[in-house]
Coordinates of C-alpha atoms and ligand atoms in Angstrom, one line a residue:
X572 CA -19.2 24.5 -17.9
X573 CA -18.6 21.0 -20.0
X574 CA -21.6 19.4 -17.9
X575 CA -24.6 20.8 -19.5
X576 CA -23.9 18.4 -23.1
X577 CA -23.2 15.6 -20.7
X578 CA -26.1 15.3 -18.7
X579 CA -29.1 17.2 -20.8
X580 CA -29.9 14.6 -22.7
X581 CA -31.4 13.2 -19.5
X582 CA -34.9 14.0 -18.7
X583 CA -36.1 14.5 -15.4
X584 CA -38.3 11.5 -15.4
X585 CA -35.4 8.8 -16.4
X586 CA -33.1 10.3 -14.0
X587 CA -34.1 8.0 -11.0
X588 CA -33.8 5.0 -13.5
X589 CA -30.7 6.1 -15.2
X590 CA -29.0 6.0 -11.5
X591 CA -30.6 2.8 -11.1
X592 CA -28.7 1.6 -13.9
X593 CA -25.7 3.4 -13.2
X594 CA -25.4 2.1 -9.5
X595 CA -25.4 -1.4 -11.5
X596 CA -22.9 -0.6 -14.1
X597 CA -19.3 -1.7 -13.3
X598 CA -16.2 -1.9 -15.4
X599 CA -14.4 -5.3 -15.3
X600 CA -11.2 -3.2 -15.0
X601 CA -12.3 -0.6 -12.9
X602 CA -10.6 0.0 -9.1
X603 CA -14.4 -1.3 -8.2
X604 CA -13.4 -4.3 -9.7
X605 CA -10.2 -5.1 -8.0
X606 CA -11.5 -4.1 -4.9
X607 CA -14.3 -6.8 -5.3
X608 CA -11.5 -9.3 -5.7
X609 CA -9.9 -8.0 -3.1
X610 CA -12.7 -8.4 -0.3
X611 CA -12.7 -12.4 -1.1
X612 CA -11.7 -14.1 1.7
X613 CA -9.3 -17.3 1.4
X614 CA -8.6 -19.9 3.3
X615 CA -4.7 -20.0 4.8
X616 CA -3.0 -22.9 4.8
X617 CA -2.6 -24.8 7.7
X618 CA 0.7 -26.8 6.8
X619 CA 3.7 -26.8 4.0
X620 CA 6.2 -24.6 6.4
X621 CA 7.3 -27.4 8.5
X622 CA 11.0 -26.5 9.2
X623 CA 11.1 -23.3 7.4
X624 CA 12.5 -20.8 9.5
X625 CA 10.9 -17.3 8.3
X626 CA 12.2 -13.9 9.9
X627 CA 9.7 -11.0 9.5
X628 CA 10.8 -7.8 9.7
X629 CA 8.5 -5.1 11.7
X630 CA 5.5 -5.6 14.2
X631 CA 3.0 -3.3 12.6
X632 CA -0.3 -4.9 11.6
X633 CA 1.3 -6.6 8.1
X634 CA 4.3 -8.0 11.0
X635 CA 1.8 -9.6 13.0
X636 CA -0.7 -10.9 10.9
X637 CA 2.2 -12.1 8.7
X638 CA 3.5 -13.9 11.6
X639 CA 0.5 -15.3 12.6
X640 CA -0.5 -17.0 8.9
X641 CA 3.1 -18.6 8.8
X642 CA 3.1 -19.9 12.4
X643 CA -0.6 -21.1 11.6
X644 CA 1.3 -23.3 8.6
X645 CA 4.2 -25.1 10.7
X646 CA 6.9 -22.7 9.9
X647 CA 9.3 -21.2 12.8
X648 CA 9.0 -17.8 12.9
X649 CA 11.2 -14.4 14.4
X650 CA 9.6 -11.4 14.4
X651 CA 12.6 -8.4 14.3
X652 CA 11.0 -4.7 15.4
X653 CA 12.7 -1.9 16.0
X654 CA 11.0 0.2 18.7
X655 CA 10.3 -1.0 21.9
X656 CA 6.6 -2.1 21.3
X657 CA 4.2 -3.8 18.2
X658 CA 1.5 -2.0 16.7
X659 CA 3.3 0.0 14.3
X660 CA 1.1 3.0 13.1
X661 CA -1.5 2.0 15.3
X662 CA 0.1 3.3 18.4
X663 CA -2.5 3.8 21.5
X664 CA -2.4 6.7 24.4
X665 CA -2.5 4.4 27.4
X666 CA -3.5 6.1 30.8
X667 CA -4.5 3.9 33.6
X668 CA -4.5 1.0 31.8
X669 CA -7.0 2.8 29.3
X670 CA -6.4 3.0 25.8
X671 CA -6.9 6.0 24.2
X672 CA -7.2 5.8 20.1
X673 CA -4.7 8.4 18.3
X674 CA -3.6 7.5 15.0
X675 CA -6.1 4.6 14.2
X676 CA -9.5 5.3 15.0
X677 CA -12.4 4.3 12.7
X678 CA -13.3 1.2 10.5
X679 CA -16.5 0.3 8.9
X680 CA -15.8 -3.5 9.1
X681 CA -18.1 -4.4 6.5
X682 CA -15.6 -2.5 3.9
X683 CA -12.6 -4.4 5.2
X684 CA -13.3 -7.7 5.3
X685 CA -9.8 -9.3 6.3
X686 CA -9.9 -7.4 9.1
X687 CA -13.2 -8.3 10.3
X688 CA -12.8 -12.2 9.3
X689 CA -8.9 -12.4 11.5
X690 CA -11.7 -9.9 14.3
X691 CA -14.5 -12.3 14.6
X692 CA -11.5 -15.5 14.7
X693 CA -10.3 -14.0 17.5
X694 CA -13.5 -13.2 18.9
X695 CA -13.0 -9.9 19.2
X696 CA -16.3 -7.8 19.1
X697 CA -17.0 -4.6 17.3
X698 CA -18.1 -1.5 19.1
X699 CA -19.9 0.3 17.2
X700 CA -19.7 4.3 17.5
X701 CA -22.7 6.0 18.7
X702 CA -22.9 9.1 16.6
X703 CA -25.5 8.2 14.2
X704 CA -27.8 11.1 15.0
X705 CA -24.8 13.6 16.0
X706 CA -23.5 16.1 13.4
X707 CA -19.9 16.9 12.8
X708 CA -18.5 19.8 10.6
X709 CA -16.9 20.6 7.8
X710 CA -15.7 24.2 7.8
X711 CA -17.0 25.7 4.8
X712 CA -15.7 29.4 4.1
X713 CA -16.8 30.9 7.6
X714 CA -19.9 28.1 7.6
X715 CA -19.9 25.5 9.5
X716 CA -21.4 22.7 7.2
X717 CA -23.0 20.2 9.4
X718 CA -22.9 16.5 8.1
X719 CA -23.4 13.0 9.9
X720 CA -21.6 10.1 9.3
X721 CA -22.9 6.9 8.6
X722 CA -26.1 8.3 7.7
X723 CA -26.0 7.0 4.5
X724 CA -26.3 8.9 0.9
X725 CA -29.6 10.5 1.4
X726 CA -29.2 12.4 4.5
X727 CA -25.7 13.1 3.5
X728 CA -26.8 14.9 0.3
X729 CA -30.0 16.4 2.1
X730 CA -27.8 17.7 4.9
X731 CA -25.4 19.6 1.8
X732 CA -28.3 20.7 0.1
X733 CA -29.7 22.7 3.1
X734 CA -26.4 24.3 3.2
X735 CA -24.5 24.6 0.2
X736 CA -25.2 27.6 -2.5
X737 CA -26.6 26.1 -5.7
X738 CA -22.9 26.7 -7.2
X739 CA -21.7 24.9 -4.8
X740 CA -24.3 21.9 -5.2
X741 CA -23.6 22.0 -8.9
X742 CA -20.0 21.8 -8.5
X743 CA -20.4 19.3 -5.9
X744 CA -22.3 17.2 -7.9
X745 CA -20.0 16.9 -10.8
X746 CA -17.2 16.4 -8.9
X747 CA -19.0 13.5 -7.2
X748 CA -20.1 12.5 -10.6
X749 CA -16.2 12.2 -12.0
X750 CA -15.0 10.5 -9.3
X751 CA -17.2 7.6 -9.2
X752 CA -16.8 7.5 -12.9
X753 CA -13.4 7.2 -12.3
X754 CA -13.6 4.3 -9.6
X755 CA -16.5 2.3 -10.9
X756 CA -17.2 2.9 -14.3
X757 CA -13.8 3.3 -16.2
X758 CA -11.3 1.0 -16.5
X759 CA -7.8 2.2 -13.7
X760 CA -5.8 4.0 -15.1
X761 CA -3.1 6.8 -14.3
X762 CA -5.2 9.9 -14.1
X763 CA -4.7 12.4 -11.1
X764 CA -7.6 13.8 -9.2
X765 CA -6.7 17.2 -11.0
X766 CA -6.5 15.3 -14.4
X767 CA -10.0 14.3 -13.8
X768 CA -11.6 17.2 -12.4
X769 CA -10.5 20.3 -14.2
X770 CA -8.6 23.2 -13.1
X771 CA -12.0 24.8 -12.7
X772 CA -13.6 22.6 -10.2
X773 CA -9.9 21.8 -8.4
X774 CA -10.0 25.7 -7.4
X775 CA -13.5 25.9 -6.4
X776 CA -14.7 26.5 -3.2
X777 CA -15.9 23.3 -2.8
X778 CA -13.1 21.0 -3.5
X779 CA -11.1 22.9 -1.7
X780 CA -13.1 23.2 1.8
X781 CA -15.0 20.1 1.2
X782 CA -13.7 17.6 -0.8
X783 CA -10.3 17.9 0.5
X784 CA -10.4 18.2 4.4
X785 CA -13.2 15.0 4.1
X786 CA -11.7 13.0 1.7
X787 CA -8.2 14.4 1.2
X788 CA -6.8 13.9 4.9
X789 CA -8.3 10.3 4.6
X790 CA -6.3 9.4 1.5
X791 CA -3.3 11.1 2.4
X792 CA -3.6 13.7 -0.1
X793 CA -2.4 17.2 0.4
X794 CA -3.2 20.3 -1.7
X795 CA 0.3 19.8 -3.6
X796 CA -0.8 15.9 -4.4
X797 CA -3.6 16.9 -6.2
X798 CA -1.9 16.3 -9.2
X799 CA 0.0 13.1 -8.8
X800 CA -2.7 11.1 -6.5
X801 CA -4.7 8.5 -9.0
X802 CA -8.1 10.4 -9.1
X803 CA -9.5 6.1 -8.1
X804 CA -7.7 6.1 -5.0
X805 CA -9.7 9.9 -3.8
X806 CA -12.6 8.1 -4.8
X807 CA -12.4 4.9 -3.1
X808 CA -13.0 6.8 0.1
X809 CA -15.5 8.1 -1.0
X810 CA -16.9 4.7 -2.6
X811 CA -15.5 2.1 -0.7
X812 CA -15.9 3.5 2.9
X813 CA -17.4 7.0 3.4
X814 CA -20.6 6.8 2.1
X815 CA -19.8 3.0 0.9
X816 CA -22.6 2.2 -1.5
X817 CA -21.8 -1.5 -1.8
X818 CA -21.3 -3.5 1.4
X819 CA -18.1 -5.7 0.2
X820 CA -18.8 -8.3 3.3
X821 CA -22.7 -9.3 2.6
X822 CA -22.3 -11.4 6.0
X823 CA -21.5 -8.5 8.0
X824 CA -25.1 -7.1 6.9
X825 CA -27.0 -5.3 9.7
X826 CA -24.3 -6.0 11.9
X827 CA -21.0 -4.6 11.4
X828 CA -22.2 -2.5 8.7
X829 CA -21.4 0.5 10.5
X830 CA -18.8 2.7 11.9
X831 CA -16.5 0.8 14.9
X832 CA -13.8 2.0 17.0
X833 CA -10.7 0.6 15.6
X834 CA -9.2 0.6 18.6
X835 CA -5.7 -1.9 19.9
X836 CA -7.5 -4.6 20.5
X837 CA -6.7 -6.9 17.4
X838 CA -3.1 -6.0 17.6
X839 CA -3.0 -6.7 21.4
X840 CA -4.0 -10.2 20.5
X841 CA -2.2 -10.7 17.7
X842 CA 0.5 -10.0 20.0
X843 CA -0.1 -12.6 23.1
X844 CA -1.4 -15.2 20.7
X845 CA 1.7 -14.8 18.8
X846 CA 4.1 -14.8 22.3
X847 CA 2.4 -18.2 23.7
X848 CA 3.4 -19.9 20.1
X849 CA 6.4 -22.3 20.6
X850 CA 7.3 -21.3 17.3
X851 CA 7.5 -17.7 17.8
X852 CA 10.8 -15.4 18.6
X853 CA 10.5 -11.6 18.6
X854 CA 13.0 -8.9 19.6
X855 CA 11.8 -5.9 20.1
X856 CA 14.4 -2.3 19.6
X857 CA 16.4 -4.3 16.6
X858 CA 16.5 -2.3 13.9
X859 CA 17.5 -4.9 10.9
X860 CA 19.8 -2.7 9.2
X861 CA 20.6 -5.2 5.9
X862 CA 20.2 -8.8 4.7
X863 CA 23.1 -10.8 3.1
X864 CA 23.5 -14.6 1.2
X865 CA 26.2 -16.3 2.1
X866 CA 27.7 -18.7 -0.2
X867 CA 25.8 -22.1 0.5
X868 CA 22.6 -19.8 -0.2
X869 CA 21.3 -18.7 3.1
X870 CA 20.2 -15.5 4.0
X871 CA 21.5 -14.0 7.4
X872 CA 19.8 -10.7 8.8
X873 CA 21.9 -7.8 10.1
X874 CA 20.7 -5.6 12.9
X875 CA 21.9 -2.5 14.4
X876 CA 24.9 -3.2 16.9
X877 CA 26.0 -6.4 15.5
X878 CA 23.5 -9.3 16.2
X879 CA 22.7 -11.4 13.2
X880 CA 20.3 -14.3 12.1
X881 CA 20.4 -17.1 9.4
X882 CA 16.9 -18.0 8.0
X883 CA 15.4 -19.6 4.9
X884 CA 13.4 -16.4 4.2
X885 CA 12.6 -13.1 5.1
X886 CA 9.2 -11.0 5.0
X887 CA 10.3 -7.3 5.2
X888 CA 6.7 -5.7 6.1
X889 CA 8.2 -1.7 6.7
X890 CA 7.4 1.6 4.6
X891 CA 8.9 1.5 1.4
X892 CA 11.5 4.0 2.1
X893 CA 12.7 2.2 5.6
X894 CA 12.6 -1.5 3.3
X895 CA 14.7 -0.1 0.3
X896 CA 17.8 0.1 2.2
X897 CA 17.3 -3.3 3.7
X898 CA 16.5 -4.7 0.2
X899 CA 18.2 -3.3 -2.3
X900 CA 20.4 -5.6 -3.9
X901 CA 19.2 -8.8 -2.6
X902 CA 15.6 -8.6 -3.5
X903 CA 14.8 -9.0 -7.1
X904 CA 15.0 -5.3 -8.9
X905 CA 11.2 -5.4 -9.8
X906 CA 11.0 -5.2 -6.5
X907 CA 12.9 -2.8 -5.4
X908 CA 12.3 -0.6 -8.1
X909 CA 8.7 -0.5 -6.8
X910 CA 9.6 0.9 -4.1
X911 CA 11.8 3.4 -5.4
X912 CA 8.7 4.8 -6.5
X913 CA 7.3 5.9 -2.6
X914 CA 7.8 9.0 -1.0
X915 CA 6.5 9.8 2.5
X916 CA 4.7 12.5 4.2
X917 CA 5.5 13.6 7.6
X918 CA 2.1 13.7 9.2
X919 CA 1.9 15.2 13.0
X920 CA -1.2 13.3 15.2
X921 CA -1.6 15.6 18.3
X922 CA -3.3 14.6 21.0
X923 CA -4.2 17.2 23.3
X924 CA -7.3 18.7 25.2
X925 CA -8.2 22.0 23.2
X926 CA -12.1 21.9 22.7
X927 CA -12.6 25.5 21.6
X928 CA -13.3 24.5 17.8
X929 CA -14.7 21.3 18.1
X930 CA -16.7 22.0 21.6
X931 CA -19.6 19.0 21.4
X932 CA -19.2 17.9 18.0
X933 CA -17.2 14.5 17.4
X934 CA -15.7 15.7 14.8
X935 CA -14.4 18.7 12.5
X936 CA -13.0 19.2 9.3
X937 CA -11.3 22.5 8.1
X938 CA -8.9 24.3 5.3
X939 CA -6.5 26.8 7.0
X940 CA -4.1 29.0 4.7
X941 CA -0.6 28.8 6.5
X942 CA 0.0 32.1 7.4
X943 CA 4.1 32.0 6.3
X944 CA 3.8 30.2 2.9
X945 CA 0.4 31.1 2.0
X946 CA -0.6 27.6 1.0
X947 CA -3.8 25.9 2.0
X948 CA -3.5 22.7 4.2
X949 CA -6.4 20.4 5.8
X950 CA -6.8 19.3 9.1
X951 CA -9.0 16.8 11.4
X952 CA -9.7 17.2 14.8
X953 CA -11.9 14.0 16.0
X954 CA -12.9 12.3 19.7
X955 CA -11.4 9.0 19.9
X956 CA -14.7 7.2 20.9
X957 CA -16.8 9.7 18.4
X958 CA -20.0 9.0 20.1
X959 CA -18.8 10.3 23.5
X960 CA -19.4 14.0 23.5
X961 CA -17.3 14.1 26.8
X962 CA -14.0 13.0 26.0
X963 CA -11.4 13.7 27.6
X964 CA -9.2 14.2 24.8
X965 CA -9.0 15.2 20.8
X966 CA -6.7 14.0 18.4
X967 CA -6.2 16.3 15.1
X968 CA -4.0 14.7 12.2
X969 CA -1.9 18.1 10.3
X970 CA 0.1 16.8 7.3
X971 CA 3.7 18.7 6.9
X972 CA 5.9 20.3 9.4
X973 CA 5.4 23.8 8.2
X974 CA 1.5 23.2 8.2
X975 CA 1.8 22.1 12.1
X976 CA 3.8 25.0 13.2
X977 CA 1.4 27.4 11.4
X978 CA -1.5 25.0 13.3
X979 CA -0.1 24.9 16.8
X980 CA 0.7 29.0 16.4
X981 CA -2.7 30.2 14.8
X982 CA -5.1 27.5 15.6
X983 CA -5.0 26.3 19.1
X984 CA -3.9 26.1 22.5
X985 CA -0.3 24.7 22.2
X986 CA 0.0 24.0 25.8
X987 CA -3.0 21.7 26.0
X988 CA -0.8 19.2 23.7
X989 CA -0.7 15.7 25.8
X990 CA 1.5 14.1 23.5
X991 CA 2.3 14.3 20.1
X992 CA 2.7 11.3 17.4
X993 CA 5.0 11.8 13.7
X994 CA 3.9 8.7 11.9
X995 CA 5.3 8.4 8.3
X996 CA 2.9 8.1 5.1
X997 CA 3.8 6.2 2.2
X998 CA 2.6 8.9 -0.4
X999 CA 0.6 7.5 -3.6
X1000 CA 1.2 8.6 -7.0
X1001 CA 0.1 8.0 -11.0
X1002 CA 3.7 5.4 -10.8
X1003 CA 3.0 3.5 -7.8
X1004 CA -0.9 2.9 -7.4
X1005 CA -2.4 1.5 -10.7
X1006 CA -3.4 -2.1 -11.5
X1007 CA -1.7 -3.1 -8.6
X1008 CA -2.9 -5.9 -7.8
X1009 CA -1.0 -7.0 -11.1
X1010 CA 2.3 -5.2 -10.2
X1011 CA 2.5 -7.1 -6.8
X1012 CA 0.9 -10.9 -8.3
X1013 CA 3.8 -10.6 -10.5
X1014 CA 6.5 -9.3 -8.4
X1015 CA 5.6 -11.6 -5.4
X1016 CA 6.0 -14.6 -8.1
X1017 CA 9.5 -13.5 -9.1
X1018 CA 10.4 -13.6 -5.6
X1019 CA 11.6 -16.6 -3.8
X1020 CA 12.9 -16.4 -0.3
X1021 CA 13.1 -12.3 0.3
X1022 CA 9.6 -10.8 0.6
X1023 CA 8.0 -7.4 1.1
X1024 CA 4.7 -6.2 1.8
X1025 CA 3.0 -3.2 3.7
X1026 CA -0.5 -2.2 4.3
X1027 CA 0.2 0.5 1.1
X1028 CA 0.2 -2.4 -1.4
X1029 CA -3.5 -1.9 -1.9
X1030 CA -6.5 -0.2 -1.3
X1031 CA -6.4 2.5 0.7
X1032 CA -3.8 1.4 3.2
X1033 CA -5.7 0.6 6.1
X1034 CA -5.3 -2.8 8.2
X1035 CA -7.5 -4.7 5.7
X1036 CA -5.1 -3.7 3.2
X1037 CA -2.4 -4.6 5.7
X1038 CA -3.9 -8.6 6.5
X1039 CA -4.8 -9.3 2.9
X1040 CA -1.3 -8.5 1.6
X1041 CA 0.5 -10.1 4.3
X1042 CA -1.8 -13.6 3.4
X1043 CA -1.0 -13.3 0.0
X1044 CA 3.0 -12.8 1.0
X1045 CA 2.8 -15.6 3.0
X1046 CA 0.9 -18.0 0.9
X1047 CA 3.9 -17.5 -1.9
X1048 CA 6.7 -17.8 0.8
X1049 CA 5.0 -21.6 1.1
X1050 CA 4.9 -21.7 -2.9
X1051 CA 1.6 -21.1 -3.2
X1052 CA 0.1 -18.5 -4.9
X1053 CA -1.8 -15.8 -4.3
Ligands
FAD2010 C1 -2.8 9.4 11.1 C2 -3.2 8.1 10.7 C3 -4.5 7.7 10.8 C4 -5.0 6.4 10.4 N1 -6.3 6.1 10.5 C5 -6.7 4.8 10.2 C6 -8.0 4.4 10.4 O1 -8.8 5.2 10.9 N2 -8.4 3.2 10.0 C7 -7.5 2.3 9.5 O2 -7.8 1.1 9.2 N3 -6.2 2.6 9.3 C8 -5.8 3.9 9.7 N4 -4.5 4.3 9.5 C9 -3.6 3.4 8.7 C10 -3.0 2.3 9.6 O3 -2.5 2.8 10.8 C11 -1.8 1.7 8.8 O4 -2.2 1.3 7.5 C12 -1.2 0.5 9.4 O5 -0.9 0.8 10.7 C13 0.0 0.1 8.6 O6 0.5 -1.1 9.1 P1 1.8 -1.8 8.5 O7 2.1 -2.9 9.4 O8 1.6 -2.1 7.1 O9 2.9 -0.7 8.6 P2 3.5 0.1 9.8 O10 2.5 0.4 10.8 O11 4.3 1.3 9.3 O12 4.5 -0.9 10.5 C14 5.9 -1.1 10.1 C15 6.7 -1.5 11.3 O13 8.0 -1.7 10.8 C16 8.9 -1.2 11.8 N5 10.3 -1.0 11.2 C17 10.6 -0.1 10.2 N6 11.9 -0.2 9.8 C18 12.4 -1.3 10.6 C19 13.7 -1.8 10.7 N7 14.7 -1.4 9.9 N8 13.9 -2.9 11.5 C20 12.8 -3.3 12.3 N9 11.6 -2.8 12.3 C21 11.4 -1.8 11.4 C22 8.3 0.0 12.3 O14 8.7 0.5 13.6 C23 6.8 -0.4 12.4 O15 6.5 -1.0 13.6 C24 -4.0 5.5 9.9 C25 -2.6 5.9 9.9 C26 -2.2 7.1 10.3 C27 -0.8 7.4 10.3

């Protein structure tokens, strides 16, 4: 119990002031910091790439918005993906014409403000969801902890105080208290969300059903990444998004402050606006398989049963373990060394009509203990449209093949499955996700006419994180920078 030296000194009567303070404190180096920088918007140039004839490989949201920013500065641009549609991880249910959200649901717009700026150019409106006054759950131990989101930090903690034991407050508090000492108040640095929090508080009740199904299945962080995921990148959901005490986009105040559907709609336009540009090519099922220079110094582009392109550069926006094949030994080594460092997670979305947990709630978070390895995994069951308490369908996200088995065996009705999604997760870890917003300033700058960049390059690898790294990308491929 290190806490008591810590935060004794304190008297009741400063405390409110002491927060005050606190709330104002920020370390120049901190992952509050870079975020800051990160939610400046820049202008996009709007000539220089005359001529330039730019491939980009992949149609997820760093393809498109890639392809939009060059085509918006002259160049000719191809667009090379290798499934039959765009959208990448964002990949809609469509029935009757009606799009159904299953791996990308939620955005507080305020928080990403790329995404919102590229929304509002294309006049595409946010929907808000209508769930402020409805509670979801966090399974807690056999209790069903009832929270509402977007309700901001007061209610939040009000709502866990009527519910929690005082041990459970206690350690809550101190986790919460280590975290956002970690993101805001200490310069980024390689510590892992057990390094920060003790093998105490990473075994108590709850971190494990809290913490970890509401944060932990947000940042892609399963019970056996506890130790390897930077202990700023738990915390920036927490910080940045969940109960996001600093609005990044001021002009979004009072009006795209809160949650939205994140539905298809941006990447729907991205798509036709892209298709009626003169200076846009895309084929769709080409998997680009390798990228060559011949000898007068062009590159040509290799797909899957034989077709090939020349180009004057190449922006490869896939996973880091589908781009290493394609780059290895043609993009500089920093590079590809970079993305050595990625794993991925198999993650299983299943869409299906099971309401027997969830029942009117919008949304529910649990810890189950696989019955055949005896390990603890998280999952999310959530309505699409969270605000409509008759939907037709549920999604719930289970991370790990042997974790869905156990799931669809123990924990619901497997014949009420609709469809079922296996996107791929770029993993973080203490090697791949500090400072990097240093990393990839000087990596992009050693490259020259072979590019890469995927929503995972920062943040918390969400679409804003996908747009602002594809602008960047795209501003050096016209020898710009950053
Ligand atoms: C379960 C889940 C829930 C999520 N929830 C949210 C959310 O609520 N809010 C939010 O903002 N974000 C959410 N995300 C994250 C978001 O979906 C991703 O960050 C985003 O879709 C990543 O886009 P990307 O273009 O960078 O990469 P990807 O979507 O991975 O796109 C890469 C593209 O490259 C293509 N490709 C790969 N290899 C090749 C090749 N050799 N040749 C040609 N094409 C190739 C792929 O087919 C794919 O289309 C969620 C993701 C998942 C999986």
């Amino acid at each position: 119990m290190n806490y008591i030296p810590e935060y004794g000194v304190f008297s009741f009567f400063s405390l409110p002031f002491i927060i005050f303070l606190l709330l104002k404190q920020v370390h120049p180096n901190s992952t509050a910091s870079s975020h800051a920088e990160d939610a400046i918007l820049f202008d996009m140039p709007t000539s220089g790439g005359e001529d330039k004839s730019v491939f980009v490989i992949g149609g997820g949201i760093s393809g498109l918005s890639a392809a939009k920013y060059l085509i918006q500065a002259g160049c000719n641009v191809t667009l090379l993906e290798q499934r039959e549609i765009v959208g990448g991880n964002n990949d809609p249910y469509l029935e009757n014409d009606e799009h159904h959200a299953t791996t990308v649901i939620i955005t507080l717009p305020a928080q990403q403000p790329h995404y919102l700026h590229l929304c509002r150019e294309y006049g595409i409106e946010q929907t808000p969801h209508e769930f402020e006054d409805l509670k979801g759950s966090i399974v807690f131990e056999g209790r069903e902890l009832n929270t509402k989101m977007g309700s901001g930090i007061g209610s939040f903690l009000k709502l866990i105080y009527r519910e929690a034991t005082l041990k459970e407050l206690l350690d809550g508090f101190i986790i919460f208290w280590r975290l956002y000492r970690q993101f805001k108040l200490r310069p980024e640095s390689s510590k892992s969300v057990a390094d920060v929090l003790g093998k105490r508080l990473v075994n108590s009740t709850v971190f494990t059903h809290f913490y970890m199904p509401w944060v932990g299945i947000n940042t892609w962080c399963r019970f056996e990444d506890v130790g390897r995921q930077p202990a700023h990148v738990f915390a920036a959901f927490i910080f940045e998004y969940a109960l996001a005490i600093h609005i990044r986009d001021k002009t979004a105040k009072f009006k795209e402050d809160y949650w939205c559907v994140l539905d298809g709609r941006l990447i729907h336009k991205l798509r036709d606006r892209l298709q009626s540009s003169e200076r846009y090519t895309q084929h769709m099922s080409t998997k680009v398989s390798d990228i060559e220079r011949n000898s007068e110094g062009k590159l040509t582009i290799n797909a899957e049963g034989g077709r090939s392109w020349e180009c004057d550069a190449v922006i490869v926006t896939s996973q880091p373990t589908q781009a290493l094949p394609i780059l290895d030994g043609i993009a500089p080594k920093r590079l590809t060394h970079e993305l050595e460092k990625w794993d991925q997670m198999d993650c299983y979305v299943l869409f299906h009509t099971d309401f027997s947990d969830i029942g009117k709630k919008p949304w529910l978070h649990q810890t189950h203990r696989n019955e055949n390895t005896g390990k603890l995994y998280i999952t999310n069951t959530i309505k699409p449209r969270m605000g409509d308490l008759d939907a037709k369908y549920l999604i719930t996200f289970v991370y790990n093949t042997e974790n869905y088995l156990d799931f669809i065996a123990n924990h619901m009705d497997e014949s009420t499955v609709v469809k079922l999604y296996e996107p791929k997760l770029p993993i973080f870890n203490l090697d791949n996700s500090v400072n990097r917003n240093s990393v990839w300033r000087e990596i992009d700058a050693q490259c020259n006419d072979v590019f890469w960049t995927q929503a995972c390059r920062s943040g918390l690898q969400y679409h804003n994180n996908g747009i602002l790294s594809a602008k960047r990308v795209v501003r050096r491929v016209l020898g710009q920078k950053w």
